[in-house]
Amino acid sequence: MARGTAPGNFDPYFFYIIPLTDMLIFGTLIASAFRLRFDSAAHKRLIYIANTALLIAAFARWPWHIIHRNAPRAAIATYAFLLLLLVYDLWSTRKVHRATACGCAFLIFVQQVRIPIGKTAAWHSFAMWIQHIAR
């Protein structure tokens, strides 16, 4: 925000929601996994989903034209890892584990709702306030 630019020609105040929600998602899933560390299956699934949440930035840097510097497409590409987890659950236990369902739903919900929120005047005011405090 301080430089006045953002990746992909986005408004820097809009783009601020992306790393902020990524930290929220990762922190929430890791804290949940820590809390469930004695339930091995739930712990492993939540750690896997938390790491999948971090893959968008890595995928957006790949030199493939379809996802290069395109965060929404990179997010959809990372959902393949969530699909693999769902397939594994169905293959191994014949049902979707509760941690998989809740973790995937949380991840996808936050990633999809942050775009409309980031375009609001209230979010821009919040981002400007944060920038003012940080200086």
Short mmCIF file of N, CA and C in Angstrom, two decimals, residues 48-49 52 75-91 96 100-101 103-105 108:
data_model
loop_
_atom_site.label_atom_id
_atom_site.label_comp_id
_atom_site.label_asym_id
_atom_site.label_seq_id
_atom_site.Cartn_x
_atom_site.Cartn_y
_atom_site.Cartn_z
N TYR A 48 -3.05 -29.79 6.37
CA TYR A 48 -3.04 -29.90 4.90
C TYR A 48 -3.82 -28.75 4.27
N ILE A 49 -5.01 -28.46 4.79
CA ILE A 49 -5.85 -27.39 4.24
C ILE A 49 -5.20 -26.03 4.49
N THR A 52 -2.59 -25.59 1.96
CA THR A 52 -3.21 -25.34 0.66
C THR A 52 -3.61 -23.88 0.53
N ALA A 75 -6.40 -19.52 -7.36
CA ALA A 75 -7.20 -20.07 -6.25
C ALA A 75 -7.97 -21.30 -6.71
N ILE A 76 -8.55 -21.22 -7.89
CA ILE A 76 -9.30 -22.38 -8.41
C ILE A 76 -8.35 -23.55 -8.64
N ALA A 77 -7.13 -23.26 -9.11
CA ALA A 77 -6.14 -24.34 -9.31
C ALA A 77 -5.77 -25.00 -7.99
N THR A 78 -5.68 -24.23 -6.92
CA THR A 78 -5.33 -24.82 -5.63
C THR A 78 -6.48 -25.65 -5.05
N TYR A 79 -7.69 -25.40 -5.52
CA TYR A 79 -8.81 -26.20 -5.05
C TYR A 79 -8.67 -27.66 -5.49
N ALA A 80 -7.81 -27.93 -6.46
CA ALA A 80 -7.54 -29.31 -6.85
C ALA A 80 -6.97 -30.10 -5.68
N PHE A 81 -6.17 -29.44 -4.84
CA PHE A 81 -5.62 -30.12 -3.66
C PHE A 81 -6.72 -30.44 -2.65
N LEU A 82 -7.70 -29.57 -2.55
CA LEU A 82 -8.84 -29.86 -1.67
C LEU A 82 -9.65 -31.01 -2.23
N LEU A 83 -9.80 -31.03 -3.55
CA LEU A 83 -10.52 -32.13 -4.19
C LEU A 83 -9.80 -33.46 -3.95
N LEU A 84 -8.47 -33.44 -4.01
CA LEU A 84 -7.71 -34.66 -3.72
C LEU A 84 -7.96 -35.15 -2.29
N LEU A 85 -8.05 -34.22 -1.35
CA LEU A 85 -8.33 -34.59 0.03
C LEU A 85 -9.73 -35.19 0.16
N LEU A 86 -10.70 -34.60 -0.53
CA LEU A 86 -12.06 -35.15 -0.50
C LEU A 86 -12.09 -36.55 -1.10
N VAL A 87 -11.40 -36.74 -2.21
CA VAL A 87 -11.34 -38.06 -2.84
C VAL A 87 -10.67 -39.07 -1.91
N TYR A 88 -9.60 -38.66 -1.24
CA TYR A 88 -8.94 -39.55 -0.29
C TYR A 88 -9.88 -39.94 0.84
N ASP A 89 -10.62 -38.97 1.38
CA ASP A 89 -11.58 -39.28 2.45
C ASP A 89 -12.62 -40.28 1.98
N LEU A 90 -13.16 -40.05 0.79
CA LEU A 90 -14.18 -40.96 0.28
C LEU A 90 -13.61 -42.34 -0.01
N TRP A 91 -12.38 -42.40 -0.48
CA TRP A 91 -11.75 -43.68 -0.77
C TRP A 91 -11.42 -44.45 0.50
N VAL A 96 -16.83 -38.15 4.06
CA VAL A 96 -15.95 -36.99 4.18
C VAL A 96 -15.77 -36.69 5.67
N THR A 100 -12.29 -32.11 7.27
CA THR A 100 -12.15 -31.80 5.85
C THR A 100 -13.29 -30.90 5.39
N ALA A 101 -14.50 -31.27 5.74
CA ALA A 101 -15.67 -30.49 5.31
C ALA A 101 -15.64 -29.08 5.89
N GLY A 103 -13.02 -27.39 7.25
CA GLY A 103 -11.83 -26.66 6.81
C GLY A 103 -11.94 -26.18 5.38
N CYS A 104 -12.40 -27.06 4.49
CA CYS A 104 -12.57 -26.68 3.08
C CYS A 104 -13.64 -25.60 2.93
N ALA A 105 -14.74 -25.76 3.65
CA ALA A 105 -15.82 -24.76 3.56
C ALA A 105 -15.33 -23.40 4.06
N ILE A 108 -12.76 -21.90 1.37
CA ILE A 108 -13.42 -21.43 0.15
C ILE A 108 -14.32 -20.24 0.43
#
